Every structure is written in structure tokens, then in C-alpha cells.
Coordinates of C-alpha atoms in Angstrom, one line a residue:
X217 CA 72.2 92.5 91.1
X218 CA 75.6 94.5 90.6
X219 CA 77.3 92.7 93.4
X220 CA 75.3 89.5 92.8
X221 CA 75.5 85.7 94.0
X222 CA 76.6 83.7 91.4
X223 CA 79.9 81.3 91.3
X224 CA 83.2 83.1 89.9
X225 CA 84.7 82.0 87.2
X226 CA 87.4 79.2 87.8
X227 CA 91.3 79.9 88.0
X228 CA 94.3 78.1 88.6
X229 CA 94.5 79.8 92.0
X230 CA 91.1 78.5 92.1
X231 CA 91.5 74.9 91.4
X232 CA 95.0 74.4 93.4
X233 CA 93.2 75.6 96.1
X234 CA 90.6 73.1 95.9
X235 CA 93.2 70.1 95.5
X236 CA 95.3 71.3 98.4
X237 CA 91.8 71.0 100.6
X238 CA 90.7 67.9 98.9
X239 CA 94.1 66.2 99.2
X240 CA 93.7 67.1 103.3
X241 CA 90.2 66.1 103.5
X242 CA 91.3 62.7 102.1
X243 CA 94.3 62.2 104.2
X244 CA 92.0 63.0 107.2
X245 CA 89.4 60.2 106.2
X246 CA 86.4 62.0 105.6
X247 CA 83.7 62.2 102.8
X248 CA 82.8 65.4 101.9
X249 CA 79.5 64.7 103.5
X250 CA 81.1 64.3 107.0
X251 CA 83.8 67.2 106.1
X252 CA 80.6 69.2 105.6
X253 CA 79.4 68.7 108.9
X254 CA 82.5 69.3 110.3
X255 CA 83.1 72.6 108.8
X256 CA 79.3 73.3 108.6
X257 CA 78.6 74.3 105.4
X258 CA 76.8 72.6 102.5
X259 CA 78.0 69.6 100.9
X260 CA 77.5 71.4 97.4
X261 CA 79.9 74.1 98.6
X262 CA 82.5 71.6 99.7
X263 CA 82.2 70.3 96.2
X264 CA 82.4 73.8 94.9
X265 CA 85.6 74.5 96.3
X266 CA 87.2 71.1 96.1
X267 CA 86.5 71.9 92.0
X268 CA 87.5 75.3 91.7
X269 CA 84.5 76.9 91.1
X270 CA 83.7 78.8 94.1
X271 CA 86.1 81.3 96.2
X272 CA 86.1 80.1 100.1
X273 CA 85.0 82.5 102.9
X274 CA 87.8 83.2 105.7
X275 CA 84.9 81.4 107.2
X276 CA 86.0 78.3 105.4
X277 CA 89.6 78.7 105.5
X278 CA 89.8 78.9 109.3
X279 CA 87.3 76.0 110.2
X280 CA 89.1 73.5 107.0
X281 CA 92.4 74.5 108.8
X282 CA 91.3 73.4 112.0
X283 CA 89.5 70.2 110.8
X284 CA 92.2 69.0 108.8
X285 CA 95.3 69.8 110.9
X286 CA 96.1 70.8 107.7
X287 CA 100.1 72.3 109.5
X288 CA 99.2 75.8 108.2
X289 CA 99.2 74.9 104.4
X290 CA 95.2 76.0 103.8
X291 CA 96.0 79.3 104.7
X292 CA 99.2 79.5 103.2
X293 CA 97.2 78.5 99.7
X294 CA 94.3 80.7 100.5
X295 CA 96.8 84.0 100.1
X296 CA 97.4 83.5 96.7
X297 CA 93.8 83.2 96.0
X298 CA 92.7 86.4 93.9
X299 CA 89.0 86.3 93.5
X300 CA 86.4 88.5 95.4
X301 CA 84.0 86.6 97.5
X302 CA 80.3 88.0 97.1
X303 CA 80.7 89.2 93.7
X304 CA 79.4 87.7 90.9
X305 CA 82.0 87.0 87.8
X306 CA 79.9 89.4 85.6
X307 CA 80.6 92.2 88.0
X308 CA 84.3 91.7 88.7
X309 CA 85.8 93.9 86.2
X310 CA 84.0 97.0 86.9
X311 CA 83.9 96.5 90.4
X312 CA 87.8 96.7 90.0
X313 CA 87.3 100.0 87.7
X314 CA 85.0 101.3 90.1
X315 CA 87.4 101.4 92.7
X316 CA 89.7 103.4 91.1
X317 CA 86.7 106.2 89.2
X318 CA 87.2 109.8 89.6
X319 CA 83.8 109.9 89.2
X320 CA 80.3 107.1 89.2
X321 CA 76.7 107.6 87.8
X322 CA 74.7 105.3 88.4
X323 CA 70.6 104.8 87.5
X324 CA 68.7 102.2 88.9
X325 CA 64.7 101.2 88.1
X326 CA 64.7 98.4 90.0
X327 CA 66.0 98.2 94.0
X328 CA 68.5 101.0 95.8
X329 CA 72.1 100.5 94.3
X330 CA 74.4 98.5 95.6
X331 CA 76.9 100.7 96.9
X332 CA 73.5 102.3 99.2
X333 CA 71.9 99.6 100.9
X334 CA 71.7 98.8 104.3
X335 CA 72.7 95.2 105.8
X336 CA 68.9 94.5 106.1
X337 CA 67.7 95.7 103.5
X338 CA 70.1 93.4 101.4
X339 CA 69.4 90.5 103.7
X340 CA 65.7 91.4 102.8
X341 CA 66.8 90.3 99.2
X342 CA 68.6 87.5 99.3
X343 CA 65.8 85.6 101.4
X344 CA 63.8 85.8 98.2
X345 CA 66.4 85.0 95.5
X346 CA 65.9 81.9 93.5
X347 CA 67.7 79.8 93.9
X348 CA 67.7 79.8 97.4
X349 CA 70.4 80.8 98.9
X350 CA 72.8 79.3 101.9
X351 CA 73.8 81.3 105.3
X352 CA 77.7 81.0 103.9
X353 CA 76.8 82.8 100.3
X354 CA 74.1 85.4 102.1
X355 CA 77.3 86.3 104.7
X356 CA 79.8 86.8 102.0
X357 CA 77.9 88.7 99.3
X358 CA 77.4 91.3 102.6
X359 CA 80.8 91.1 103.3
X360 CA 81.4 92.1 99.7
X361 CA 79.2 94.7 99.4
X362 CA 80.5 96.1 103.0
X363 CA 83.9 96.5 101.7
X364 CA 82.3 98.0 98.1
X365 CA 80.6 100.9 100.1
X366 CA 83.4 102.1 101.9
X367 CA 84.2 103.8 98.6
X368 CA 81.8 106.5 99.5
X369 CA 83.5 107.5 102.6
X370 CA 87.1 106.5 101.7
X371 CA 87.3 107.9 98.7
X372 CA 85.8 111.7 99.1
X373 CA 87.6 112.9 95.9
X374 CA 85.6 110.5 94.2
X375 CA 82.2 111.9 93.0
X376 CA 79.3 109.8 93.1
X377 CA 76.0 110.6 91.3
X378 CA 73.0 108.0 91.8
X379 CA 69.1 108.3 90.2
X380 CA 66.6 106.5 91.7
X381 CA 62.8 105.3 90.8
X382 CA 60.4 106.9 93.1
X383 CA 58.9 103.4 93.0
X384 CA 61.8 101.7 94.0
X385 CA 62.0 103.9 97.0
X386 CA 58.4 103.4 98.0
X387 CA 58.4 99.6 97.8
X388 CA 58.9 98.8 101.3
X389 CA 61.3 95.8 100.7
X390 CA 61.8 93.7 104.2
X391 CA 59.1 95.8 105.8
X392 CA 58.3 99.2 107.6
X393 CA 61.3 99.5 109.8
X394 CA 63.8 97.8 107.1
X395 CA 62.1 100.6 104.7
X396 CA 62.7 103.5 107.0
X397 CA 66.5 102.3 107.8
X398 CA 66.8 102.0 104.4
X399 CA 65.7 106.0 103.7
X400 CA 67.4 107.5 106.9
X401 CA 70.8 106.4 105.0
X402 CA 70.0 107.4 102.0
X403 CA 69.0 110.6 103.7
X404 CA 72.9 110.2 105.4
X405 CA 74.7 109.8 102.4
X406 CA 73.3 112.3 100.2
X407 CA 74.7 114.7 103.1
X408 CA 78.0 114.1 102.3
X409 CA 79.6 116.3 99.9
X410 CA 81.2 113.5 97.2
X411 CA 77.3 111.8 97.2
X412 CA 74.7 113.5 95.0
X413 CA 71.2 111.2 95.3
X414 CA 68.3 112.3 92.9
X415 CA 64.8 110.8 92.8
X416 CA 62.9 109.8 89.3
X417 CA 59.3 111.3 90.2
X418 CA 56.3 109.0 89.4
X419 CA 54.8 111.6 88.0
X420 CA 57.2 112.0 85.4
X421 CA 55.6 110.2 81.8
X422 CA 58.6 109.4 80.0
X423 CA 62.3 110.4 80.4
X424 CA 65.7 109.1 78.7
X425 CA 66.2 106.3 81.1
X426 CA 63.8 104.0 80.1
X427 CA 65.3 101.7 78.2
X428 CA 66.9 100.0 81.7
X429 CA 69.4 100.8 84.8
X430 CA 73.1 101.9 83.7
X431 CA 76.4 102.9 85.4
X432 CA 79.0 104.9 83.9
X433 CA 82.3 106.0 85.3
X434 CA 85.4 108.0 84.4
X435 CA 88.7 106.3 85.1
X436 CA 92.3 108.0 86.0
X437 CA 93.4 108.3 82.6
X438 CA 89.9 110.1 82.0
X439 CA 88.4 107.6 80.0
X440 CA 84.9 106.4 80.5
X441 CA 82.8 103.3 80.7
X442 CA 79.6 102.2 81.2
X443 CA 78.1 98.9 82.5
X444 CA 74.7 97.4 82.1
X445 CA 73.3 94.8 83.9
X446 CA 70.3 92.2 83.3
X447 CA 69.3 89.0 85.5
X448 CA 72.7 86.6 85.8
X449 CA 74.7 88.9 83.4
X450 CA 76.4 92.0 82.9
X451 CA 78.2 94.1 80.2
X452 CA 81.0 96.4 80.3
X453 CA 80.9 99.0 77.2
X454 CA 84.1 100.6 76.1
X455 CA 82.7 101.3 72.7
X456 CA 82.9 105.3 73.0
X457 CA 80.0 105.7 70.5
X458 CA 77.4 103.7 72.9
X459 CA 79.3 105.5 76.1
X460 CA 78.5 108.5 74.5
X461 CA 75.2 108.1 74.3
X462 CA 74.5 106.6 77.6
X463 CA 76.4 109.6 78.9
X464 CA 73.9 111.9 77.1
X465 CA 70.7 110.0 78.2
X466 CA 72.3 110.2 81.8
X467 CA 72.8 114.0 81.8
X468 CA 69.5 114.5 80.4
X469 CA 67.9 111.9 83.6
X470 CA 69.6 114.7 85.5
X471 CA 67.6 117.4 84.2
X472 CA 64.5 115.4 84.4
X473 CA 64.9 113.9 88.0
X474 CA 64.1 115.9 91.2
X475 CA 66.9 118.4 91.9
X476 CA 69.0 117.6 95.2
X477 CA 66.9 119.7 97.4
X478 CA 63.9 117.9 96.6
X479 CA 64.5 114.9 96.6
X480 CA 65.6 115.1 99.8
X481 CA 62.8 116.4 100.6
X482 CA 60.5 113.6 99.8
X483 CA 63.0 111.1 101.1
X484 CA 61.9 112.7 104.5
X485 CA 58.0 112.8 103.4
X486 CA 58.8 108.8 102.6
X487 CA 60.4 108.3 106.3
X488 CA 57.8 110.3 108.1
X489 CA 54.8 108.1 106.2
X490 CA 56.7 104.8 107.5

């Protein structure tokens, strides 16, 4: 999803990195089998990192420091590391726009947004992503997307516009009490006065979001952007012909969607059914 799992690209901060913790791992001794157990994590995740392919937890850093008696040095090469942890390399770019936004729309057919879910209702998903993923990558992509949702209450100047399926809201992903967590904060959030959170009715035949989820934005220097995401990819759109349209389609979902009153309305019908 926006914030998905996948490996960042590489980068020289990247691949230094690695070589500073493989040169310490060899110096100790150790295999990156028994430097796995040591640090407790994965021996493809050592590998990862030893490579350059895959940005260490603080997790990681502390324990490699401590295993290697590494003087300091793995921490000192960690700060220069510039990747996000948790984000797949797709979404980097806009999640770097979409700190900055004046304003973000965002539609979404197929689970809540990103920058809405609760911790267990994301845990919920990542135990059924395929690949399976490891305790390590499940940690940091919440990390990630705990430090992407503070934009909704850190930046209050910022307006935020999300629509949402009604299907999507009445799957009850992770179960009953995951479910109703998951529609109290929604319920939260579209309280606050930068948060505007409209529902897609079922009941609705056809509308001008069909064609798939989008996100669009507006950035400092007024400019806007939109983003588009399938499985294990992404696309950021600058072209302002395309933009333009999404932007049209959006306003017209707008129109078509529940207003704000009622859709939280039958967020609270969906909580009281739970």
C-alpha cells in the first residue's frame, strides 16, 4: 500500500553503511548466520543490509553496536543514512511532498488510507501480505506510518480531504473489535477541523472514481500533483493535463459521496452494528 513493505532503493549512504557493519561483523568472527542470532533478526536482513539494499531499524543499529564493539562507528555511519524505514521506494517521493501540502485528497477503494489506520488494524494487514513478512519489517513500516500520521495533528493548516468505499469500511479487517477501533478513529479524526472524511455509498451505481484509488495534493508554490498506486508500484503525475483531470473526477466524487454529516452518521450506525 502507500506506505508499503518493499526494499528501498540502494544508495551510497546505503552500501557504506553495509561495509562499515560487514567489515565489524568480520573482525568480530562471526558468520552472518551467528551475527543473526546475535542481533536477532533474519539472516536475509543481515544480508540486506550488509548489501545495501535495505535501511536498518534503530533496532538494528543499537544491538550491531553492542555486538560488534563496534567503538561508536555504526552509529556514527547510521546518521548519514537518508532513507525512510517502512516506506516503500515507490512511495518516497510523495511521501516527502506530502509533508510539505497545503492541502491532500485522497480516494481509496480498497482498505482505509494510510495516514487513518490504527496500529491494529495495520498489524491486521501485514499478517496476510505475501510474502510473508518478519517482526523487524512489520515494526518498522508502523513506525513509518506513526510518524506519517502525525501530519494530521501537526500540521492543522494543512487540509486533508479523504473518500472512502462503504465496502471498505464494512469489511471487518482483523476482526469485530479491530473493526470498531478502526471506526471510533475515523469517527475522531473527521472531528478535527483540518480532516474532512466522506463515505462512497454502496448504493451509489457508478461515480467518477472508478477507474482506481488516487491522491492529489497542492504544494507551497501552489502547484499540484497526483499519485496513483497499484500492487508493488506507484506513480507520481506532474503532467498538468492528467492532474487536471484527476482533479475534476475528484471534485465530482465529492458531490457524489455522502456529505460530512452523513457520513458520520453511518460511521456511528457501522460502530453500533460491531
Amino acid at each position: 500500500m502507500t506506505d508499503g513493505n518493499a526494499e528501498p532503493e540502494t544508495s551510497d549512504s546505503l552500501k557504506a553503511f553495509g561495509e562499515v557493519v560487514k567489515a565489524f561483523r568480520k573482525r568480530a568472527g562471526l558468520t552472518q548466520e551467528e551475527f543473526a542470532l546475535r542481533v536477532r533478526y533474519s539472516v536475509e536482513t543481515i544480508a540486506s543490509i550488509e548489501q545495501g539494499r535495505r535501511l536498518p531499524s534503530e533496532r538494528f543499529i543499537e544491538r550491531a553496536e553492542e555486538v560488534l564493539d563496534a567503538f561508536g562507528v555504526i552509529k556514527a555511519a547510521a546518521k548519514h543514512l537518508s532513507r525512510e524505514p517502512g516506506l516503500a521506494k515507490w512511495f518516497l517521493q510523495w511521501a516527502k511532498l506530502e509533508a510539505k501540502a497545503l492541502c491532500l485528497y485522497t480516494y481509496e477503494n480498497r482498505l482505509v488510507p494510510g495516514l487513518l489506520q490504527t496500529e491494529a488494524y495495520q498489524r491486521a494487514l501485514s499478517d496476510g501480505q505475501l510474502p510473508p513478512m518478519g517482526d523487524a519489517e512489520i515494526e518498522e513500516n508502523i513506525l513509518a506510518r506513526a510518524k506519517r500520521q502525525q501530519l494530521l495533528t501537526e500540521r492543522v493548516n494543512t487540509a486533508f480531504s479523504f473518500i472512502i468505499e462503504e465496502h471498505v469500511l464494512r469489511r471487518q479487517t482483523g476482526g469485530p473489535e479491530t473493526h470498531r477501533e478502526q471506526i471510533e478513529h475515523l469517527l475522531r479524526m473527521s472531528e478535527q477541523r483540518n480532516v474532512e472524511i466522506q463515505i462512497m455509498p454502496q448504493s451509489r451505481e457508478n461515480h467518477a472514481g472508478l477507474a482506481g484509488p488516487m491522491q492529489l495534493l497542492e504544494t507551497p508554490d501552489n502547484r499540484w500533483l497526483a499519485y496513483c498506486e497499484g500492487q508493488e508500484s506507484g506513480v507520481l503525475i506532474s503532467d498538468a493535463k492528467v492532474v487536471g483531470i484527476l482533479q475534476m473526477r475528484y471534485a465530482r466524487m465529492r458531490s457524489q459521496a455522502l456529505s460530512l454529516e452523513d457520513s458520520q452518521s453511518l460511521l456511528r450506525e457501522m460502530r453500533g452494528a460491531t
